[in-house]
Amino acid sequence: SVDRTSGRPGINYRRMFGTGRGSSALAVVAAVVLIGFNREIAVSALGGAGCCSWDNCGECGNTTDYCKTQDHCAECKGVWCPNGPTGPSGYDTPNACDPTATTHAAYACMDWGVGSGAMIAAAVAEGMNATHFFGVGSYGSGNDNLGKCFEIDIGIGRLALLQVVNTGGDVATGQFDLQMGDGGFGVFNACAAPTTGGAPPMFSGPTSAFGTQYGGWTHKADCVQLPKMPQTLPSLPPNEPDLVGLCEAGFNIGCRVDGGQNPSIKSARRVVCPAALVKLTGLNRTDGGNQESHGAGTLTRMMDCCKPSAGWTANIQYPDPNHPAVIPCTSDGYTRVSVGPPPAPGPPSPGPPPPSPLPPPPPSPPAPPSPGGCPGGSLEACIALCPPNPPAAYKACVESCAQRCTAAKTRQ
């Protein structure tokens, strides 16, 4: 039998997009309902001043007037981005298998494949290469297992130590779908044209160069028909085999049988993820690792080049804050997408401005002209000495000048 032919109830959109893609819009909608507004949610163009975001400042939500202010952004479950949106990046980078993806998309990493130089180096670093081979893949169709590591016995002498980084509706219960060179596209494909997504294919050449959709080439001798490197990769990293070598490695290790058969899983038990494997994938959990075991099943294979489900932080249960999700790759298959730390919230909203100091009291008006004389020697000079403010004082002073200066003139 060929790979991944059982238990395919249909397309699993979580695997294709990850809940991280939809959670931004849902958070906004929920906030709108909570505060009693009913406006359409849209996405604004990039650029501009500070704004409220629901995807780690990748984009700004053009939401209600209430939620898009700095004062209410956190209340609406958003993050204030003082410098405006930066465009989708890091863990929010779109999946290359998303039909709306462009050249700015994330892919699976080629050195996650069984027998890669990086996987061998990780096993050597843990002192386990003689007894185990490392790898990643899907275990069942749900996301409960994302981030867990399992030690799996397939009866070849060496045990498999595999981390769950993906989910899929075409992965049955008890089936571990292991990433390996030319393991088969399955439902989705970002490896070769025509792809199922909007981003460019990782490799040049048609899908026919990769063998069958489920399982890839069934014989080791056919691996030579594969393209050797991703089309945007200038040269292979040190100690990394090309895709032909990765395809052959699966057969050499024994996790892939010449003729297309799938090895049987004899037993599986959860173990603590080795630090070297966590470093390679970027993912770990905090809920322990030795209280779970599983019985017989099937080891299948895949290689769809899509960003895996564990590449979105929202999909991971009990995430290690230092390793919250898988770090995917760019189109060259080896360069990691830059994730960086989550953006810090903007500065707190400034409080009300302090009250303005009280204006100084007006100067005391000069003493009105003394009785018995005309200050300044004339009515005009006396009035010039009167304070202009407050008006009432000015009026009283002018009247006094008129009286005094007129009386003084009469006595002359």
Short mmCIF file of C-alpha atoms in Angstrom, two decimals:
data_model
loop_
_atom_site.label_atom_id
_atom_site.label_comp_id
_atom_site.label_asym_id
_atom_site.label_seq_id
_atom_site.Cartn_x
_atom_site.Cartn_y
_atom_site.Cartn_z
CA SER A 1 0.00 0.00 0.00
CA VAL A 2 1.14 3.52 -0.61
CA ASP A 3 1.42 6.24 1.95
CA ARG A 4 -1.47 8.15 3.57
CA THR A 5 -4.32 6.30 1.89
CA SER A 6 -6.47 5.75 4.95
CA GLY A 7 -8.62 8.04 7.02
CA ARG A 8 -8.96 11.08 4.78
CA PRO A 9 -12.30 12.65 5.80
CA GLY A 10 -11.58 15.82 3.85
CA ILE A 11 -9.54 18.99 3.88
CA ASN A 12 -8.38 20.10 7.29
CA TYR A 13 -8.18 23.86 7.07
CA ARG A 14 -6.41 24.18 10.39
CA ARG A 15 -3.44 22.40 8.84
CA MET A 16 -3.60 24.66 5.82
CA PHE A 17 -4.03 28.00 7.53
CA GLY A 18 -3.62 27.45 11.26
CA THR A 19 -6.05 28.97 13.69
CA GLY A 20 -3.68 31.96 13.93
CA ARG A 21 -4.95 33.24 10.58
CA GLY A 22 -8.56 33.31 11.62
CA SER A 23 -8.14 34.22 15.28
CA SER A 24 -7.37 37.87 14.51
CA ALA A 25 -10.69 38.47 12.80
CA LEU A 26 -12.61 36.45 15.41
CA ALA A 27 -11.11 38.45 18.25
CA VAL A 28 -12.18 41.68 16.60
CA VAL A 29 -15.69 40.40 15.92
CA ALA A 30 -16.03 39.25 19.51
CA ALA A 31 -14.91 42.62 20.78
CA VAL A 32 -17.39 44.39 18.53
CA VAL A 33 -20.25 42.24 19.77
CA LEU A 34 -19.26 42.80 23.38
CA ILE A 35 -19.38 46.55 23.13
CA GLY A 36 -22.57 46.65 21.14
CA PHE A 37 -21.32 47.81 17.77
CA ASN A 38 -22.21 46.22 14.46
CA ARG A 39 -19.75 47.51 11.92
CA GLU A 40 -17.92 45.54 9.28
CA ILE A 41 -14.37 44.47 10.08
CA ALA A 42 -11.78 45.17 7.44
CA VAL A 43 -8.03 45.37 7.19
CA SER A 44 -6.36 48.67 6.60
CA ALA A 45 -3.45 49.33 4.30
CA LEU A 46 -0.01 49.15 5.82
CA GLY A 47 1.68 52.21 7.12
CA GLY A 48 0.57 55.12 9.19
CA ALA A 49 0.69 56.13 12.81
CA GLY A 50 -0.01 54.01 15.88
CA CYS A 51 -2.94 51.62 15.69
CA CYS A 52 -4.64 48.67 17.36
CA SER A 53 -3.73 45.24 15.99
CA TRP A 54 -4.97 41.70 16.52
CA ASP A 55 -2.02 39.90 14.85
CA ASN A 56 1.06 41.18 16.66
CA CYS A 57 1.27 44.39 14.64
CA GLY A 58 1.27 42.60 11.31
CA GLU A 59 -1.87 44.48 10.30
CA CYS A 60 -4.13 47.02 11.94
CA GLY A 61 -7.81 46.31 12.39
CA ASN A 62 -10.01 48.96 10.83
CA THR A 63 -12.58 48.34 13.52
CA THR A 64 -14.97 50.51 15.53
CA ASP A 65 -13.99 53.97 16.59
CA TYR A 66 -14.10 52.71 20.17
CA CYS A 67 -11.67 49.80 19.73
CA LYS A 68 -9.14 51.48 17.47
CA THR A 69 -8.09 54.06 20.04
CA GLN A 70 -5.09 53.54 22.26
CA ASP A 71 -7.20 53.93 25.38
CA HIS A 72 -9.52 51.04 24.45
CA CYS A 73 -7.26 48.77 22.36
CA ALA A 74 -6.34 46.45 25.25
CA GLU A 75 -9.94 46.31 26.42
CA CYS A 76 -10.86 45.02 22.95
CA LYS A 77 -8.14 42.33 23.25
CA GLY A 78 -5.82 44.06 20.80
CA VAL A 79 -2.19 45.18 21.03
CA TRP A 80 -1.31 48.82 20.57
CA CYS A 81 1.37 49.28 17.90
CA PRO A 82 2.90 52.73 18.39
CA ASN A 83 4.68 52.66 15.01
CA GLY A 84 1.80 51.26 13.00
CA PRO A 85 1.62 47.91 11.18
CA THR A 86 4.76 46.17 9.98
CA GLY A 87 3.12 43.67 7.63
CA PRO A 88 2.64 39.96 8.32
CA SER A 89 5.82 38.54 9.80
CA GLY A 90 7.23 35.98 12.16
CA TYR A 91 4.74 33.48 13.47
CA ASP A 92 1.97 35.25 11.54
CA THR A 93 3.66 34.84 8.16
CA PRO A 94 1.07 33.32 5.80
CA ASN A 95 1.28 29.68 4.81
CA ALA A 96 2.70 29.13 1.32
CA CYS A 97 -0.21 26.73 0.77
CA ASP A 98 -2.78 29.47 1.44
CA PRO A 99 -4.43 30.42 -1.89
CA THR A 100 -4.09 34.09 -0.95
CA ALA A 101 -0.35 33.83 -0.14
CA THR A 102 2.19 35.84 -2.12
CA THR A 103 5.96 35.82 -2.27
CA HIS A 104 5.93 36.76 1.44
CA ALA A 105 5.04 33.30 2.77
CA ALA A 106 6.36 30.59 5.07
CA TYR A 107 7.27 27.02 4.12
CA ALA A 108 8.33 23.83 5.87
CA CYS A 109 12.07 23.53 6.47
CA MET A 110 13.95 20.91 4.50
CA ASP A 111 16.29 20.09 7.39
CA TRP A 112 13.33 18.80 9.39
CA GLY A 113 13.37 15.73 7.12
CA VAL A 114 14.56 12.38 8.40
CA GLY A 115 18.27 11.93 7.66
CA SER A 116 19.05 15.63 7.23
CA GLY A 117 22.36 16.88 8.49
CA ALA A 118 20.59 18.96 11.15
CA MET A 119 18.53 16.00 12.42
CA ILE A 120 21.61 13.79 12.63
CA ALA A 121 23.54 16.54 14.42
CA ALA A 122 20.70 16.95 16.94
CA ALA A 123 20.71 13.22 17.71
CA VAL A 124 24.51 13.24 18.04
CA ALA A 125 24.34 16.25 20.40
CA GLU A 126 21.97 14.29 22.65
CA GLY A 127 24.19 11.18 22.54
CA MET A 128 21.33 9.24 20.94
CA ASN A 129 22.29 8.82 17.27
CA ALA A 130 23.29 5.17 17.70
CA THR A 131 19.91 4.26 19.18
CA HIS A 132 17.48 6.80 17.71
CA PHE A 133 16.75 8.80 14.60
CA PHE A 134 15.05 12.20 14.95
CA GLY A 135 12.22 13.66 12.89
CA VAL A 136 8.95 15.60 12.84
CA GLY A 137 5.46 15.10 11.50
CA SER A 138 1.76 14.69 12.35
CA TYR A 139 0.23 12.32 14.91
CA GLY A 140 -3.51 12.10 14.48
CA SER A 141 -5.81 14.75 13.02
CA GLY A 142 -6.26 17.10 16.00
CA ASN A 143 -3.93 19.70 17.48
CA ASP A 144 -3.81 18.22 21.00
CA ASN A 145 -0.46 16.59 20.24
CA LEU A 146 1.26 19.62 18.71
CA GLY A 147 4.65 20.11 20.35
CA LYS A 148 4.76 16.68 22.01
CA CYS A 149 7.61 14.25 21.38
CA PHE A 150 7.16 10.50 21.07
CA GLU A 151 9.57 7.60 21.11
CA ILE A 152 8.24 5.17 18.51
CA ASP A 153 9.28 1.59 17.83
CA ILE A 154 8.87 0.46 14.22
CA GLY A 155 10.93 -2.70 14.63
CA ILE A 156 14.13 -1.68 12.83
CA GLY A 157 16.52 -1.72 15.80
CA ARG A 158 16.79 2.05 16.19
CA LEU A 159 13.87 3.89 17.75
CA ALA A 160 12.31 6.99 16.24
CA LEU A 161 12.18 10.13 18.39
CA LEU A 162 9.66 12.36 16.66
CA GLN A 163 8.08 15.72 17.46
CA VAL A 164 4.52 16.52 16.40
CA VAL A 165 4.49 19.76 14.40
CA ASN A 166 1.52 19.27 12.10
CA THR A 167 -2.07 18.08 11.84
CA GLY A 168 -4.13 16.82 8.95
CA GLY A 169 -7.56 15.52 8.10
CA ASP A 170 -5.82 12.86 6.02
CA VAL A 171 -3.92 11.53 9.04
CA ALA A 172 -5.77 8.74 10.84
CA THR A 173 -5.73 7.94 14.55
CA GLY A 174 -2.62 5.91 15.40
CA GLN A 175 -0.85 7.10 12.26
CA PHE A 176 2.37 9.12 12.50
CA ASP A 177 2.89 11.00 9.24
CA LEU A 178 6.65 11.55 9.13
CA GLN A 179 8.33 14.28 7.08
CA MET A 180 10.99 12.87 4.78
CA GLY A 181 12.49 13.72 1.42
CA ASP A 182 9.79 13.25 -1.24
CA GLY A 183 7.34 11.72 1.18
CA GLY A 184 4.36 12.76 -0.93
CA PHE A 185 2.34 15.97 -1.07
CA GLY A 186 -0.98 14.71 0.19
CA VAL A 187 -3.81 17.27 0.11
CA PHE A 188 -1.63 20.38 -0.12
CA ASN A 189 1.49 21.22 -2.09
CA ALA A 190 3.91 24.13 -2.02
CA CYS A 191 6.79 22.05 -3.39
CA ALA A 192 6.20 22.05 -7.14
CA ALA A 193 3.98 23.64 -9.77
CA PRO A 194 1.05 23.61 -9.94
CA THR A 195 0.80 24.28 -6.21
CA THR A 196 -2.34 24.44 -4.10
CA GLY A 197 -1.35 27.88 -2.78
CA GLY A 198 -0.62 31.34 -4.08
CA ALA A 199 3.09 31.43 -3.24
CA PRO A 200 5.81 30.28 -5.67
CA PRO A 201 6.79 26.59 -5.46
CA MET A 202 9.87 25.77 -3.46
CA PHE A 203 11.35 23.58 -6.23
CA SER A 204 11.47 24.00 -9.98
CA GLY A 205 10.02 21.34 -12.21
CA PRO A 206 6.55 19.73 -12.35
CA THR A 207 4.81 17.66 -9.72
CA SER A 208 5.40 14.56 -11.86
CA ALA A 209 9.08 14.69 -10.86
CA PHE A 210 8.02 13.86 -7.28
CA GLY A 211 6.26 10.55 -7.95
CA THR A 212 2.79 9.86 -6.59
CA GLN A 213 0.70 12.40 -4.65
CA TYR A 214 0.52 10.10 -1.62
CA GLY A 215 3.93 8.67 -0.81
CA GLY A 216 6.20 10.08 -3.51
CA TRP A 217 8.50 7.66 -5.29
CA THR A 218 8.02 4.06 -4.17
CA HIS A 219 11.50 2.84 -5.08
CA LYS A 220 14.83 4.20 -3.90
CA ALA A 221 16.20 4.11 -7.45
CA ASP A 222 13.61 6.70 -8.52
CA CYS A 223 14.87 9.35 -6.08
CA VAL A 224 17.34 10.56 -8.71
CA GLN A 225 14.44 12.02 -10.71
CA LEU A 226 13.87 14.68 -8.06
CA PRO A 227 15.16 18.24 -8.31
CA LYS A 228 18.15 18.58 -6.04
CA MET A 229 17.67 21.96 -4.34
CA PRO A 230 15.03 24.62 -3.75
CA GLN A 231 15.10 27.04 -6.66
CA THR A 232 15.96 30.10 -4.51
CA LEU A 233 18.76 28.35 -2.59
CA PRO A 234 22.24 29.41 -3.82
CA SER A 235 23.97 26.41 -2.26
CA LEU A 236 23.24 23.74 0.31
CA PRO A 237 24.20 24.41 3.95
CA PRO A 238 27.23 22.44 5.17
CA ASN A 239 26.58 18.74 5.78
CA GLU A 240 23.09 18.88 4.29
CA PRO A 241 22.14 16.35 1.60
CA ASP A 242 20.18 17.47 -1.44
CA LEU A 243 16.60 16.30 -1.98
CA VAL A 244 17.78 13.16 -3.76
CA GLY A 245 19.88 12.31 -0.70
CA LEU A 246 16.99 13.05 1.66
CA CYS A 247 14.76 10.74 -0.35
CA GLU A 248 17.35 7.96 -0.21
CA ALA A 249 17.93 8.51 3.51
CA GLY A 250 14.39 7.39 4.34
CA PHE A 251 15.05 4.05 2.64
CA ASN A 252 18.50 3.72 4.21
CA ILE A 253 17.22 4.34 7.75
CA GLY A 254 14.39 1.84 7.31
CA CYS A 255 11.45 4.15 7.93
CA ARG A 256 10.57 3.82 4.23
CA VAL A 257 10.26 0.48 2.48
CA ASP A 258 11.28 -0.09 -1.14
CA GLY A 259 8.06 -0.81 -2.97
CA GLY A 260 5.99 1.77 -1.09
CA GLN A 261 4.88 -0.16 1.99
CA ASN A 262 4.40 1.65 5.29
CA PRO A 263 6.22 0.33 8.40
CA SER A 264 4.03 -0.65 11.35
CA ILE A 265 4.25 1.13 14.68
CA LYS A 266 4.64 -1.40 17.49
CA SER A 267 4.40 1.09 20.34
CA ALA A 268 4.72 4.77 21.10
CA ARG A 269 5.26 6.65 24.32
CA ARG A 270 5.57 10.31 25.03
CA VAL A 271 8.99 11.56 26.15
CA VAL A 272 10.54 14.89 27.02
CA CYS A 273 11.61 16.67 23.85
CA PRO A 274 15.41 16.72 23.55
CA ALA A 275 16.87 20.22 23.77
CA ALA A 276 18.69 19.81 20.44
CA LEU A 277 15.43 18.93 18.67
CA VAL A 278 13.64 21.87 20.30
CA LYS A 279 16.42 24.14 19.08
CA LEU A 280 15.94 22.84 15.55
CA THR A 281 12.14 23.26 15.43
CA GLY A 282 11.68 26.16 17.84
CA LEU A 283 8.81 24.41 19.67
CA ASN A 284 8.36 22.97 23.16
CA ARG A 285 5.64 22.46 25.75
CA THR A 286 5.54 22.80 29.52
CA ASP A 287 3.14 19.98 30.47
CA GLY A 288 5.58 17.13 31.06
CA GLY A 289 6.46 14.25 28.83
CA ASN A 290 6.20 10.72 30.23
CA GLN A 291 2.58 10.03 31.14
CA GLU A 292 1.24 8.99 27.75
CA SER A 293 1.56 5.86 25.65
CA HIS A 294 -0.04 4.45 22.51
CA GLY A 295 -0.33 1.06 20.91
CA ALA A 296 0.06 -0.19 17.39
CA GLY A 297 -0.33 2.04 14.35
CA THR A 298 1.25 2.95 11.04
CA LEU A 299 4.24 5.13 10.12
CA THR A 300 3.42 7.03 6.95
CA ARG A 301 5.32 9.74 5.13
CA MET A 302 4.84 13.20 3.67
CA MET A 303 6.58 16.29 2.29
CA ASP A 304 4.22 19.07 1.21
CA CYS A 305 6.55 22.07 1.85
CA CYS A 306 3.68 23.91 3.60
CA LYS A 307 4.06 25.83 6.84
CA PRO A 308 2.96 23.34 9.53
CA SER A 309 0.07 23.85 11.93
CA ALA A 310 2.46 24.32 14.86
CA GLY A 311 3.79 27.45 13.17
CA TRP A 312 0.95 29.47 14.75
CA THR A 313 1.23 30.15 18.46
CA ALA A 314 -2.55 29.98 18.90
CA ASN A 315 -2.51 26.28 18.00
CA ILE A 316 -0.15 25.18 20.78
CA GLN A 317 -1.38 23.96 24.15
CA TYR A 318 0.88 24.60 27.15
CA PRO A 319 3.49 26.42 25.05
CA ASP A 320 6.94 27.09 26.40
CA PRO A 321 7.16 30.91 26.33
CA ASN A 322 10.73 30.64 25.04
CA HIS A 323 9.72 28.16 22.32
CA PRO A 324 6.04 28.91 21.64
CA ALA A 325 5.73 27.63 18.06
CA VAL A 326 7.62 26.10 15.17
CA ILE A 327 9.80 28.59 13.31
CA PRO A 328 9.17 27.95 9.60
CA CYS A 329 11.42 28.69 6.65
CA THR A 330 11.49 30.98 3.67
CA SER A 331 11.21 29.62 0.14
CA ASP A 332 14.82 28.40 0.13
CA GLY A 333 13.88 25.70 2.64
CA TYR A 334 16.63 26.47 5.16
CA THR A 335 16.54 30.15 6.14
CA ARG A 336 14.29 30.59 9.15
CA VAL A 337 11.58 33.23 9.13
CA SER A 338 12.50 35.99 11.55
CA VAL A 339 10.12 35.87 14.47
CA GLY A 340 11.77 37.93 17.20
CA PRO A 341 10.07 38.63 20.52
CA PRO A 342 6.39 39.56 20.54
CA PRO A 343 6.02 43.31 20.13
CA ALA A 344 5.79 45.15 23.38
CA PRO A 345 2.59 47.08 23.97
CA GLY A 346 2.79 50.77 23.34
CA PRO A 347 3.34 53.20 26.16
CA PRO A 348 0.37 53.74 28.47
CA SER A 349 -2.07 56.37 27.50
CA PRO A 350 -1.11 59.71 28.96
CA GLY A 351 -3.34 60.90 31.77
CA PRO A 352 -5.24 64.15 31.67
CA PRO A 353 -2.93 67.13 31.50
CA PRO A 354 -2.19 68.75 34.82
CA PRO A 355 -4.35 71.75 35.56
CA SER A 356 -2.96 74.97 34.26
CA PRO A 357 -1.57 77.18 36.99
CA LEU A 358 -3.89 79.95 38.06
CA PRO A 359 -3.09 83.23 36.38
CA PRO A 360 -1.35 85.69 38.62
CA PRO A 361 -3.72 88.14 40.24
CA PRO A 362 -3.97 91.45 38.45
CA PRO A 363 -1.79 94.13 39.91
CA SER A 364 -3.48 96.23 42.48
CA PRO A 365 -4.82 99.38 40.88
CA PRO A 366 -2.96 102.51 41.83
CA ALA A 367 -4.55 104.56 44.50
CA PRO A 368 -7.20 106.81 43.07
CA PRO A 369 -6.23 110.44 42.78
CA SER A 370 -5.94 111.94 46.18
CA PRO A 371 -8.68 114.39 47.17
CA GLY A 372 -8.02 117.99 46.74
CA GLY A 373 -5.94 117.76 43.60
CA CYS A 374 -5.84 116.59 39.94
CA PRO A 375 -3.23 113.88 39.58
CA GLY A 376 -1.00 114.46 36.62
CA GLY A 377 -2.04 118.12 36.47
CA SER A 378 -4.81 117.58 33.91
CA LEU A 379 -7.86 115.41 33.31
CA GLU A 380 -6.10 113.59 30.45
CA ALA A 381 -3.01 112.89 32.57
CA CYS A 382 -5.14 111.67 35.46
CA ILE A 383 -7.09 109.26 33.27
CA ALA A 384 -3.80 107.95 31.86
CA LEU A 385 -2.86 106.89 35.37
CA CYS A 386 -6.01 104.79 35.79
CA PRO A 387 -5.61 100.95 35.51
CA PRO A 388 -7.31 99.55 32.39
CA ASN A 389 -8.45 96.39 34.21
CA PRO A 390 -10.71 95.49 35.71
CA PRO A 391 -13.16 97.69 33.81
CA ALA A 392 -15.08 98.59 36.93
CA ALA A 393 -11.96 99.99 38.56
CA TYR A 394 -11.09 101.93 35.39
CA LYS A 395 -14.58 103.43 35.30
CA ALA A 396 -14.43 104.48 38.96
CA CYS A 397 -10.99 105.99 38.47
CA VAL A 398 -12.09 108.00 35.41
CA GLU A 399 -15.13 109.34 37.27
CA SER A 400 -12.88 110.31 40.19
CA CYS A 401 -10.47 112.08 37.82
CA ALA A 402 -13.36 114.00 36.30
CA GLN A 403 -14.57 115.13 39.68
CA ARG A 404 -11.20 116.03 41.10
CA CYS A 405 -9.73 117.68 38.05
CA THR A 406 -12.93 119.71 37.40
CA ALA A 407 -13.02 120.83 41.04
CA ALA A 408 -9.38 121.74 40.95
CA LYS A 409 -9.90 123.77 37.78
CA THR A 410 -12.84 125.58 39.36
CA ARG A 411 -10.72 126.60 42.33
CA GLN A 412 -8.02 128.04 40.13
#
